[in-house]
Amino acid sequence: MQFEVWAPQAGRVTLQCDGVTRALERDPERAGWWRGEADARDGSRYGFALDDGPVRPDPCSRRQPDGPDGLSAVVDHERYEWRARWRGRPLPGAVLYEMHVGTYTREGTLDAAAGRLGHLAELGVTHVQLMPLCPFPGTHGWGYEGVSLWAVHEPYGGPEALKRFVDRAHELGLGVVLDVVHNHFGPSGNYLPVFGPYLTDRHHTPWGAAVNLDAPGSDEVRAFLIGSALAWLRDYRIDGLRLDAVHALVDTRALHFLEELSTAVDALAAEVDRPLFLVAETDLNDPRLITSRDKGGLGLHAQWNDDFHHALHTTLTGESQGYYADFARAPLAGLAKTLTGGYFHDGTYSSFRERHHGRPLDRTRVAGHRLLGYSQTHDQVGNRAQGDRLSSLVSPGLLACAATLTLTAPFTPMLFMGEEWAAGTPWQFFTDHTDPELADAVRRGRRREFAAHGWKEEDVPDPQDTATRDRSCLDWSEPEREPHARVLAWYRQLLALRHEQPDLTDPDLADTKVAYDEERRWIAFRRGDVLVAVNLAPEPAALSLGVQHARVLAAWEPVETPGADGVVHVPGESGVVLLQE
């Protein structure tokens, strides 16, 4: 078997494979690369030593059986026999469901999660979006501190378990999206800087030195990241990737890394003859990210739209701290602006940032499905001091309003696991660092962060306490009880409507027409022949929407068909979807 590694600064590189050590030779055709042959098979343990130093795992390791600090293991992807005949599911018309494998079930494994995929197929979502799976220290964590970008966290089940999960999802007609982290590497078990200039001090991020995308050696670093991305899509038959915090990918080169990545993914989609897509998490409000390359954009296929979330959250809760301040002045106006224009900050002044932010989105060039809309995400729940979900902040009626707005908006909807039944469990920040100093630093840092906002130290959950993770696991008995069962039925009904009514997946953002009343707390919008009205006030509202000959498709509380006057009577804290006939 051929082994190779990029180590441009090393004077000598040796391979240890199944206890046998041999020297590698410089590759005469690729500067900085070393290569050599060794007897190996699936499961063989190996690593590399530079200049007679300690043996380290392969930067391109496909498996880390003993965690980030252990030896790598060979993975023969040809051994797995795929069951599902899968042609893929494109992003237009999709509904995503964000899942954290470690808390979706109490067992916290990919196989256990696969056993619950039938729930999602019945719910009506189209894609499962898995939070990061790369190996990280310990057993439990969010996954954003991974270091082996080609491998699967062993406590989740490793490579074979991911293939079984994807296979089962595809059998049920569900696509799979994977969250990948290219903007930083985890602090523990990270040996990449030993091998080469994977990081650069030219730029800095909230996690320290930036990933090297534009300094000397960046050609290989970019190839490393792109190779990892393509491996998930090719070897595991993943359907799309969510790119974490792309605003932290600092790249001054003429050809931006994201453009290079999107080009490679589109080429792979053509090769395997199935749709593949990239979804960016971004704080930039820059439509060039999701504009096609032939029109001067970077060619990503979609982005998370936090503006819609922030406007919706302030509308529902009245919260105004931090970045919510910009939206809290007139939350329904902000919600209306995002529903019709995509962004709230499109060059406007942001008091939170103390500067102008964003640029306008051209609705004639950017389709609505390229923006993901959501009322909850792992970030927006887990980064609260106590990980409290929306279900602990507002009534079931307002949760129904949030679902109505999210699932009928002109965006690609995304749900956060458990949201569909108003889960009563929190989702808190948890880690399992094996380095005592790092564990203590994370614990103290978390408490300091929220102490600045008035939280008592004892009220902030300890990330290293296993009970913090345990509290965050979904309770699968809840969907059978009220009020959870009623909320779940509402989500199912709305998702069925979204699939049945073509107007609800129309990509034309300019076709959405909105009316609202800030004081009376109602908002209504029209998409083709479908009308949506949401009353957020506790008292009933009579809305003169000029609709005649319309029938009720769905209503959280009973709503009569509009009379000849075109007035719709919407009960308090309720939403209704109608069809003009």
Coordinates of C-alpha atoms in Angstrom, one line a residue:
M1 CA 0.0 0.0 0.0
Q2 CA 1.2 3.5 -0.8
F3 CA 1.6 6.0 2.0
E4 CA 2.3 9.7 1.6
V5 CA 2.5 12.8 3.7
W6 CA 3.2 16.5 3.2
A7 CA 6.0 17.7 5.5
P8 CA 7.9 20.4 3.7
Q9 CA 10.2 21.4 6.6
A10 CA 11.3 17.9 7.6
G11 CA 14.7 16.5 6.8
R12 CA 13.7 12.9 7.4
V13 CA 10.3 11.2 7.6
T14 CA 9.6 7.6 8.8
L15 CA 6.4 5.5 8.6
Q16 CA 5.4 3.2 11.5
C17 CA 2.8 0.7 10.3
D18 CA 1.6 -2.2 12.4
G19 CA 4.8 -1.9 14.5
V20 CA 7.2 -1.9 11.5
T21 CA 9.2 1.3 10.9
R22 CA 10.6 2.3 7.5
A23 CA 12.0 5.5 6.0
L24 CA 10.0 7.4 3.4
E25 CA 11.5 9.0 0.3
R26 CA 11.0 12.5 -1.1
D27 CA 8.5 12.7 -3.9
P28 CA 10.5 14.0 -6.9
E29 CA 7.3 15.4 -8.5
R30 CA 5.7 17.2 -5.6
A31 CA 7.8 19.5 -3.4
G32 CA 7.4 18.8 0.3
W33 CA 5.8 15.4 -0.1
W34 CA 7.2 12.1 1.2
R35 CA 6.0 8.6 0.1
G36 CA 6.7 4.9 0.5
E37 CA 5.2 1.4 0.3
A38 CA 4.2 -0.8 3.3
D39 CA 2.2 -3.9 3.8
A40 CA -1.2 -2.8 5.2
R41 CA -4.9 -3.6 5.2
D42 CA -8.1 -2.2 6.5
G43 CA -7.6 -1.5 10.1
S44 CA -3.8 -1.3 10.0
R45 CA -2.4 1.2 12.6
Y46 CA 0.1 3.7 11.4
G47 CA 1.7 7.1 11.9
F48 CA 4.5 9.3 10.8
A49 CA 7.6 10.6 12.6
L50 CA 9.4 13.7 11.5
D51 CA 13.2 14.0 12.1
D52 CA 13.1 11.1 14.5
G53 CA 10.5 12.7 16.7
P54 CA 7.4 11.0 18.2
V55 CA 5.0 9.2 15.9
R56 CA 2.0 11.3 15.0
P57 CA -1.3 10.5 13.3
D58 CA -1.7 11.1 9.6
P59 CA -3.0 14.7 8.9
C60 CA -5.2 13.0 6.3
S61 CA -6.2 10.1 8.6
R62 CA -9.4 8.3 7.6
R63 CA -9.9 6.8 11.1
Q64 CA -8.6 7.6 14.6
P65 CA -9.6 4.5 16.7
D66 CA -8.0 5.8 19.9
G67 CA -8.9 9.5 19.5
P68 CA -7.0 12.5 18.1
D69 CA -3.8 11.6 19.9
G70 CA -3.6 7.9 18.8
L71 CA -2.3 6.3 15.7
S72 CA -4.3 6.4 12.5
A73 CA -6.0 3.4 10.9
V74 CA -6.3 2.4 7.3
V75 CA -9.9 2.5 5.9
D76 CA -10.8 0.5 2.8
H77 CA -13.9 2.3 1.6
E78 CA -14.5 -0.4 -1.0
R79 CA -15.4 -3.0 1.7
Y80 CA -18.8 -1.4 2.4
E81 CA -21.7 -2.7 0.3
W82 CA -24.2 0.2 -0.2
R83 CA -27.8 -0.9 -0.1
A84 CA -29.7 2.2 -1.2
R85 CA -29.9 3.2 -4.9
W86 CA -29.7 7.0 -4.4
R87 CA -30.0 9.6 -7.1
G88 CA -29.8 12.5 -4.6
R89 CA -32.1 15.3 -3.5
P90 CA -31.4 18.9 -4.6
L91 CA -31.6 22.0 -2.4
P92 CA -34.6 23.7 -4.1
G93 CA -37.7 22.5 -2.2
A94 CA -35.7 21.1 0.6
V95 CA -36.4 21.2 4.4
L96 CA -33.3 20.6 6.6
Y97 CA -33.2 19.1 10.1
E98 CA -30.1 19.9 12.2
M99 CA -29.0 17.0 14.3
H100 CA -26.3 16.5 17.0
V101 CA -25.6 12.8 17.0
G102 CA -24.4 12.8 20.6
T103 CA -27.7 14.0 22.0
Y104 CA -30.3 13.0 19.4
T105 CA -30.5 9.8 21.4
R106 CA -29.4 8.9 24.9
E107 CA -26.9 6.3 23.4
G108 CA -25.3 9.1 21.4
T109 CA -24.2 7.0 18.4
L110 CA -24.8 7.1 14.6
D111 CA -26.5 3.7 14.8
A112 CA -28.9 4.8 17.5
A113 CA -29.7 8.0 15.5
A114 CA -30.3 5.9 12.3
G115 CA -32.9 4.0 14.3
R116 CA -34.8 7.2 14.7
L117 CA -34.7 8.4 11.1
G118 CA -38.2 7.0 10.4
H119 CA -39.5 9.9 12.6
L120 CA -37.9 12.4 10.3
A121 CA -39.2 10.7 7.1
E122 CA -42.7 10.8 8.6
L123 CA -42.3 14.4 9.8
G124 CA -41.7 15.6 6.2
V125 CA -38.1 17.0 6.2
T126 CA -35.9 16.1 3.2
H127 CA -32.4 16.3 4.6
V128 CA -30.7 15.6 7.9
Q129 CA -27.9 18.1 8.7
L130 CA -25.4 16.4 11.0
M131 CA -23.3 18.6 13.3
P132 CA -19.5 18.0 12.9
L133 CA -18.3 14.3 13.1
C134 CA -14.5 14.7 13.1
P135 CA -12.7 13.3 16.1
F136 CA -12.4 15.4 19.2
P137 CA -11.1 14.8 22.7
G138 CA -13.1 12.6 25.0
T139 CA -16.6 11.2 24.2
H140 CA -19.0 14.1 24.3
G141 CA -18.8 17.6 22.7
W142 CA -20.4 19.8 20.0
G143 CA -17.8 18.7 17.5
Y144 CA -16.4 22.0 16.5
E145 CA -12.9 21.2 17.9
G146 CA -12.1 18.4 15.5
V147 CA -8.6 17.9 14.2
S148 CA -8.7 15.0 11.8
L149 CA -10.8 16.4 9.0
W150 CA -11.1 13.2 7.1
A151 CA -12.2 10.9 10.0
V152 CA -15.3 10.1 12.0
H153 CA -15.5 10.4 15.8
E154 CA -15.0 6.9 17.1
P155 CA -17.4 7.1 20.0
Y156 CA -20.1 7.9 17.4
G157 CA -19.3 4.6 15.7
G158 CA -16.5 5.5 13.3
P159 CA -16.5 5.3 9.4
E160 CA -18.7 2.2 9.1
A161 CA -21.4 3.7 11.3
L162 CA -21.6 6.8 9.2
K163 CA -22.0 4.8 6.1
R164 CA -24.8 2.8 7.7
F165 CA -26.5 6.0 8.8
V166 CA -26.3 7.5 5.3
D167 CA -27.5 4.3 3.7
R168 CA -30.5 4.2 6.0
A169 CA -31.3 7.9 5.4
H170 CA -31.2 7.3 1.7
E171 CA -33.4 4.3 1.9
L172 CA -36.0 6.5 3.6
G173 CA -35.6 9.2 0.9
L174 CA -33.7 11.5 3.2
G175 CA -30.5 13.4 2.0
V176 CA -27.6 13.9 4.4
V177 CA -25.7 17.2 5.0
L178 CA -22.6 17.3 7.1
D179 CA -21.3 20.3 9.0
V180 CA -17.6 20.8 8.4
V181 CA -15.1 23.2 10.1
H182 CA -12.5 24.8 7.9
N183 CA -12.0 28.0 9.8
H184 CA -10.0 26.6 12.7
F185 CA -8.6 23.4 14.1
G186 CA -9.2 22.0 17.6
P187 CA -6.7 23.0 20.3
S188 CA -6.2 19.4 21.6
G189 CA -4.6 16.6 19.6
N190 CA -3.8 19.0 16.8
Y191 CA -0.5 18.0 15.2
L192 CA -1.0 19.7 11.9
P193 CA 1.5 22.6 12.6
V194 CA 4.2 19.9 13.2
F195 CA 3.8 18.7 9.6
G196 CA 3.6 22.0 7.8
P197 CA 2.3 25.7 7.7
Y198 CA -1.4 24.8 8.2
L199 CA -1.8 28.0 10.2
T200 CA -0.6 31.5 9.6
D201 CA 0.0 34.5 11.9
R202 CA -0.8 36.9 9.0
H203 CA -4.4 36.8 10.2
H204 CA -6.1 36.1 13.4
T205 CA -9.5 34.7 14.3
P206 CA -11.5 34.2 17.6
W207 CA -9.7 30.8 17.8
G208 CA -6.2 32.2 17.3
A209 CA -3.9 32.0 14.3
A210 CA -5.9 31.7 11.0
V211 CA -5.9 28.6 8.8
N212 CA -3.4 29.3 6.0
L213 CA -5.3 30.1 2.9
D214 CA -3.0 32.7 1.4
A215 CA 0.5 32.6 2.9
P216 CA 3.4 30.4 1.6
G217 CA 2.4 26.8 1.6
S218 CA -1.3 27.7 1.2
D219 CA -1.7 25.7 -2.0
E220 CA -1.3 22.5 -0.1
V221 CA -3.5 23.6 2.8
R222 CA -6.3 24.5 0.4
A223 CA -5.9 21.2 -1.4
F224 CA -6.1 19.5 2.1
L225 CA -9.4 21.2 2.9
I226 CA -10.9 20.6 -0.5
G227 CA -9.8 17.0 -0.5
S228 CA -11.5 16.5 2.8
A229 CA -14.7 18.0 1.6
L230 CA -14.8 15.9 -1.5
A231 CA -14.1 12.8 0.5
W232 CA -17.2 13.2 2.6
L233 CA -19.3 13.7 -0.6
R234 CA -17.7 10.8 -2.5
D235 CA -16.7 8.2 0.0
Y236 CA -19.7 8.6 2.4
R237 CA -22.2 9.6 -0.3
I238 CA -23.1 12.8 1.7
D239 CA -25.4 15.1 -0.3
G240 CA -24.2 18.5 0.9
L241 CA -21.9 20.3 3.3
R242 CA -22.6 23.1 5.8
L243 CA -19.5 25.3 6.1
D244 CA -18.9 26.7 9.6
A245 CA -18.3 30.5 10.0
V246 CA -17.0 31.2 6.5
H247 CA -16.5 34.9 7.5
A248 CA -13.4 33.6 9.4
L249 CA -11.8 32.1 6.3
V250 CA -9.4 35.0 5.7
D251 CA -8.1 34.8 2.1
T252 CA -6.5 37.6 0.1
R253 CA -5.7 35.6 -3.0
A254 CA -7.4 36.5 -6.3
L255 CA -9.1 33.1 -6.4
H256 CA -11.0 32.8 -3.1
F257 CA -10.9 29.5 -1.4
L258 CA -14.7 29.3 -1.4
E259 CA -14.8 29.8 -5.1
E260 CA -12.2 27.0 -5.6
L261 CA -14.2 24.8 -3.3
S262 CA -17.5 25.4 -5.0
T263 CA -15.9 24.7 -8.4
A264 CA -14.6 21.4 -7.1
V265 CA -17.9 20.3 -5.6
D266 CA -19.8 21.2 -8.8
A267 CA -17.3 19.1 -10.8
L268 CA -17.8 16.2 -8.5
A269 CA -21.6 16.5 -8.8
A270 CA -21.3 16.2 -12.5
E271 CA -18.9 13.2 -12.2
V272 CA -21.2 11.2 -9.8
D273 CA -24.4 12.4 -11.5
R274 CA -26.2 13.6 -8.4
P275 CA -26.9 17.0 -6.9
L276 CA -24.3 18.2 -4.3
F277 CA -24.5 21.6 -2.5
L278 CA -22.6 23.9 -0.1
V279 CA -24.4 25.9 2.6
A280 CA -22.4 28.6 4.3
E281 CA -22.8 29.9 7.9
T282 CA -21.8 33.6 7.4
D283 CA -22.0 36.9 9.3
L284 CA -21.2 38.9 6.2
N285 CA -24.6 39.6 4.6
D286 CA -22.8 39.5 1.3
P287 CA -24.9 38.1 -1.5
R288 CA -21.8 37.5 -3.6
L289 CA -21.3 34.3 -1.5
I290 CA -24.4 32.8 -3.0
T291 CA -24.2 34.3 -6.4
S292 CA -23.2 32.0 -9.2
R293 CA -19.6 32.1 -10.4
D294 CA -20.6 33.1 -13.9
K295 CA -22.2 36.3 -12.5
G296 CA -19.1 37.2 -10.4
G297 CA -20.1 35.4 -7.2
L298 CA -18.3 32.6 -5.2
G299 CA -20.8 30.0 -6.3
L300 CA -22.0 28.7 -2.9
H301 CA -25.4 27.2 -3.1
A302 CA -27.0 28.7 0.0
Q303 CA -26.3 30.4 3.4
W304 CA -27.8 30.5 6.8
N305 CA -29.9 33.7 7.3
D306 CA -29.5 34.8 10.9
D307 CA -31.3 38.1 10.1
F308 CA -34.6 36.2 9.7
H309 CA -33.9 34.3 13.0
H310 CA -33.1 37.5 14.9
A311 CA -36.2 39.3 13.7
L312 CA -38.4 36.4 14.5
H313 CA -36.8 35.8 17.9
T314 CA -37.3 39.4 19.0
T315 CA -40.8 39.4 17.7
L316 CA -41.7 36.3 19.8
T317 CA -39.7 37.0 23.0
G318 CA -39.1 40.8 23.2
E319 CA -35.4 40.1 23.9
S320 CA -33.2 43.0 23.0
Q321 CA -29.7 42.2 24.3
G322 CA -26.6 41.9 22.1
Y323 CA -27.3 41.5 18.4
Y324 CA -31.0 41.5 19.0
A325 CA -30.9 45.2 19.7
D326 CA -30.9 46.1 16.0
F327 CA -34.1 44.1 15.5
A328 CA -36.0 44.9 18.7
R329 CA -36.9 48.5 17.8
A330 CA -39.5 47.3 15.4
P331 CA -39.4 43.5 15.2
L332 CA -42.3 43.0 12.8
A333 CA -40.9 45.6 10.4
G334 CA -37.6 43.7 10.5
L335 CA -39.4 40.4 9.9
A336 CA -41.3 41.9 7.0
K337 CA -38.0 43.2 5.5
T338 CA -36.3 39.8 5.7
L339 CA -39.3 38.1 4.2
T340 CA -39.2 40.3 1.1
G341 CA -35.5 41.3 0.9
G342 CA -33.7 38.4 2.4
Y343 CA -31.4 40.5 4.6
F344 CA -32.3 43.0 7.3
H345 CA -28.8 44.5 7.4
D346 CA -28.2 45.3 3.7
G347 CA -25.9 48.3 4.2
T348 CA -27.8 49.7 7.2
Y349 CA -26.3 50.8 10.4
S350 CA -25.9 48.1 13.1
S351 CA -25.8 49.4 16.6
F352 CA -24.4 46.1 17.8
R353 CA -21.4 46.4 15.5
E354 CA -21.3 50.2 15.7
R355 CA -20.9 50.4 11.9
H356 CA -22.9 49.9 8.7
H357 CA -23.2 46.2 7.7
G358 CA -24.1 44.1 4.7
R359 CA -25.1 45.0 1.2
P360 CA -28.4 44.7 -0.7
L361 CA -29.5 41.3 -2.2
D362 CA -30.7 41.5 -5.8
R363 CA -34.0 39.5 -5.7
T364 CA -33.9 39.1 -9.4
R365 CA -30.6 37.2 -9.2
V366 CA -30.8 35.3 -5.9
A367 CA -33.5 32.7 -5.5
G368 CA -35.2 32.4 -2.1
H369 CA -34.1 28.8 -1.5
R370 CA -30.5 30.1 -1.3
L371 CA -31.3 31.5 2.2
L372 CA -32.0 29.2 5.1
G373 CA -34.7 30.3 7.5
Y374 CA -35.1 29.0 11.0
S375 CA -36.4 29.9 14.5
Q376 CA -33.8 27.8 16.3
T377 CA -30.3 26.4 15.7
H378 CA -27.6 24.8 17.8
D379 CA -25.9 28.2 18.1
Q380 CA -29.0 30.2 19.0
V381 CA -30.0 27.7 21.7
G382 CA -26.7 26.3 22.9
N383 CA -24.9 29.7 23.2
R384 CA -27.5 30.9 25.7
A385 CA -26.3 30.7 29.3
Q386 CA -28.5 27.7 30.2
G387 CA -29.2 26.4 26.7
D388 CA -32.9 27.2 27.0
R389 CA -35.0 26.4 23.9
L390 CA -37.7 28.7 22.5
S391 CA -40.2 26.3 24.1
S392 CA -39.1 27.4 27.5
L393 CA -39.5 31.1 26.6
V394 CA -42.9 31.3 24.9
S395 CA -46.3 29.6 24.8
P396 CA -47.3 26.7 22.6
G397 CA -49.4 29.1 20.5
L398 CA -46.4 31.3 19.8
L399 CA -44.3 28.3 19.0
A400 CA -47.0 27.4 16.4
C401 CA -46.7 31.0 15.1
A402 CA -42.9 30.5 14.7
A403 CA -43.4 27.3 12.9
T404 CA -46.0 28.9 10.6
L405 CA -43.7 31.7 9.6
T406 CA -40.6 29.5 9.2
L407 CA -42.3 26.7 7.2
T408 CA -44.2 29.0 4.8
A409 CA -41.5 31.7 4.3
P410 CA -39.7 32.0 0.9
F411 CA -36.6 30.4 2.3
T412 CA -35.3 26.9 2.7
P413 CA -36.6 26.0 6.2
M414 CA -34.3 24.4 8.8
L415 CA -35.4 22.8 12.1
F416 CA -33.3 22.1 15.1
M417 CA -33.7 18.6 16.6
G418 CA -36.6 18.4 19.0
E419 CA -38.1 21.7 17.9
E420 CA -40.8 19.9 16.1
W421 CA -42.4 18.7 19.3
A422 CA -41.4 21.7 21.5
A423 CA -38.8 19.6 23.4
G424 CA -38.7 20.4 27.1
T425 CA -35.0 19.4 27.3
P426 CA -32.4 22.2 27.1
W427 CA -29.4 22.0 24.7
Q428 CA -26.4 23.2 26.6
F429 CA -22.7 23.8 25.9
F430 CA -20.7 20.7 26.8
T431 CA -17.2 19.4 26.4
D432 CA -15.1 16.4 27.4
H433 CA -11.5 17.7 27.3
T434 CA -9.0 15.2 28.5
D435 CA -6.4 17.9 29.2
P436 CA -7.2 19.2 32.7
E437 CA -5.8 22.7 32.0
L438 CA -7.8 23.1 28.9
A439 CA -10.9 21.8 30.6
D440 CA -10.5 24.3 33.4
A441 CA -9.9 27.1 30.9
V442 CA -13.1 26.3 29.1
R443 CA -15.1 26.1 32.3
R444 CA -13.7 29.5 33.6
G445 CA -14.1 31.1 30.2
R446 CA -17.7 30.1 29.9
R447 CA -18.6 31.5 33.4
R448 CA -16.7 34.7 32.8
E449 CA -18.6 35.3 29.5
F450 CA -22.0 35.1 31.2
A451 CA -20.9 36.8 34.4
A452 CA -20.5 39.9 32.2
H453 CA -24.2 39.6 31.5
G454 CA -25.3 39.3 35.1
W455 CA -25.3 35.5 35.5
K456 CA -24.2 33.9 38.8
E457 CA -21.4 31.5 38.4
E458 CA -23.4 28.6 39.9
D459 CA -26.2 29.2 37.4
V460 CA -24.0 28.6 34.3
P461 CA -23.8 24.8 33.6
D462 CA -20.3 23.3 33.9
P463 CA -19.4 22.2 30.3
Q464 CA -17.2 19.4 31.6
D465 CA -19.9 17.9 33.8
T466 CA -21.4 14.8 32.2
A467 CA -24.7 15.9 33.5
T468 CA -24.7 18.9 31.2
R469 CA -24.6 16.6 28.2
D470 CA -27.1 14.2 29.7
R471 CA -29.6 17.1 30.3
S472 CA -29.2 18.0 26.6
C473 CA -30.4 14.6 25.3
L474 CA -33.8 14.5 23.7
D475 CA -36.6 12.8 25.6
W476 CA -38.3 10.6 23.1
S477 CA -41.3 10.0 25.3
E478 CA -42.3 13.6 24.9
P479 CA -43.9 13.4 21.4
E480 CA -46.6 11.1 22.8
R481 CA -47.6 13.7 25.5
E482 CA -49.3 17.0 25.4
P483 CA -48.6 19.8 24.5
H484 CA -45.8 18.2 22.5
A485 CA -48.0 15.9 20.5
R486 CA -50.1 18.9 19.3
V487 CA -47.0 20.9 18.3
L488 CA -45.7 17.9 16.4
A489 CA -48.9 17.4 14.5
W490 CA -48.8 21.1 13.5
Y491 CA -45.3 20.8 12.1
R492 CA -46.3 17.7 10.2
Q493 CA -49.3 19.5 8.7
L494 CA -47.3 22.6 7.7
L495 CA -44.6 20.5 6.1
A496 CA -47.2 18.5 4.2
L497 CA -48.6 21.8 2.9
R498 CA -45.1 23.0 1.9
H499 CA -44.7 19.9 -0.3
E500 CA -48.2 20.0 -1.7
Q501 CA -48.5 23.7 -2.6
P502 CA -46.0 24.8 -5.3
D503 CA -46.4 28.5 -4.3
L504 CA -44.6 27.6 -1.0
T505 CA -41.5 26.5 -2.8
D506 CA -41.5 29.2 -5.5
P507 CA -37.9 30.6 -5.5
D508 CA -39.0 34.1 -6.5
L509 CA -38.3 36.4 -3.5
A510 CA -39.9 39.3 -5.2
D511 CA -43.3 37.5 -5.3
T512 CA -43.7 37.7 -1.5
K513 CA -46.1 40.5 -0.4
V514 CA -46.2 41.4 3.3
A515 CA -48.5 43.4 5.5
Y516 CA -48.2 43.9 9.3
D517 CA -49.2 45.9 12.3
E518 CA -46.5 46.5 14.9
E519 CA -48.9 47.7 17.6
R520 CA -51.5 45.0 17.2
R521 CA -48.8 42.3 16.6
W522 CA -50.0 40.6 13.5
I523 CA -48.2 39.9 10.2
A524 CA -49.5 38.4 7.0
F525 CA -48.0 37.6 3.6
R526 CA -48.9 36.2 0.3
R527 CA -47.0 33.8 -1.9
G528 CA -48.9 33.3 -5.2
D529 CA -52.3 32.0 -4.2
V530 CA -51.2 31.0 -0.7
L531 CA -51.9 33.5 2.1
V532 CA -50.4 33.2 5.6
A533 CA -51.7 35.2 8.6
V534 CA -50.1 35.1 12.1
N535 CA -51.5 36.8 15.2
L536 CA -48.9 37.1 17.9
A537 CA -51.1 39.0 20.3
P538 CA -53.1 37.2 23.0
E539 CA -56.4 38.6 21.8
P540 CA -58.2 37.7 18.5
A541 CA -57.5 39.9 15.4
A542 CA -59.8 40.7 12.5
L543 CA -57.5 41.1 9.5
S544 CA -58.8 42.7 6.3
L545 CA -56.7 41.0 3.7
G546 CA -59.0 41.3 0.8
V547 CA -59.3 37.6 0.3
Q548 CA -62.5 36.2 -1.2
H549 CA -63.2 32.6 -2.1
A550 CA -60.4 31.4 0.0
R551 CA -60.4 28.1 2.0
V552 CA -58.4 27.3 5.1
L553 CA -55.6 24.8 4.5
A554 CA -54.3 24.8 8.1
A555 CA -55.0 26.7 11.3
W556 CA -53.5 26.3 14.8
E557 CA -56.8 27.4 16.3
P558 CA -60.1 27.1 14.4
V559 CA -60.5 29.8 11.8
E560 CA -63.7 30.4 9.7
T561 CA -63.5 30.8 5.9
P562 CA -63.3 34.5 5.1
G563 CA -66.7 36.1 4.3
A564 CA -67.6 38.4 1.4
D565 CA -65.8 41.3 3.2
G566 CA -62.5 39.4 2.9
V567 CA -61.8 39.6 6.6
V568 CA -60.0 36.8 8.3
H569 CA -60.6 36.3 12.1
V570 CA -57.5 34.9 13.6
P571 CA -57.5 33.8 17.3
G572 CA -54.8 35.0 19.6
E573 CA -51.4 33.4 19.4
S574 CA -52.3 31.5 16.3
G575 CA -51.5 31.1 12.6
V576 CA -53.5 30.2 9.6
V577 CA -52.7 29.3 6.0
L578 CA -55.3 29.9 3.3
L579 CA -55.6 29.2 -0.4
Q580 CA -57.2 31.7 -2.8
E581 CA -59.5 29.9 -5.2

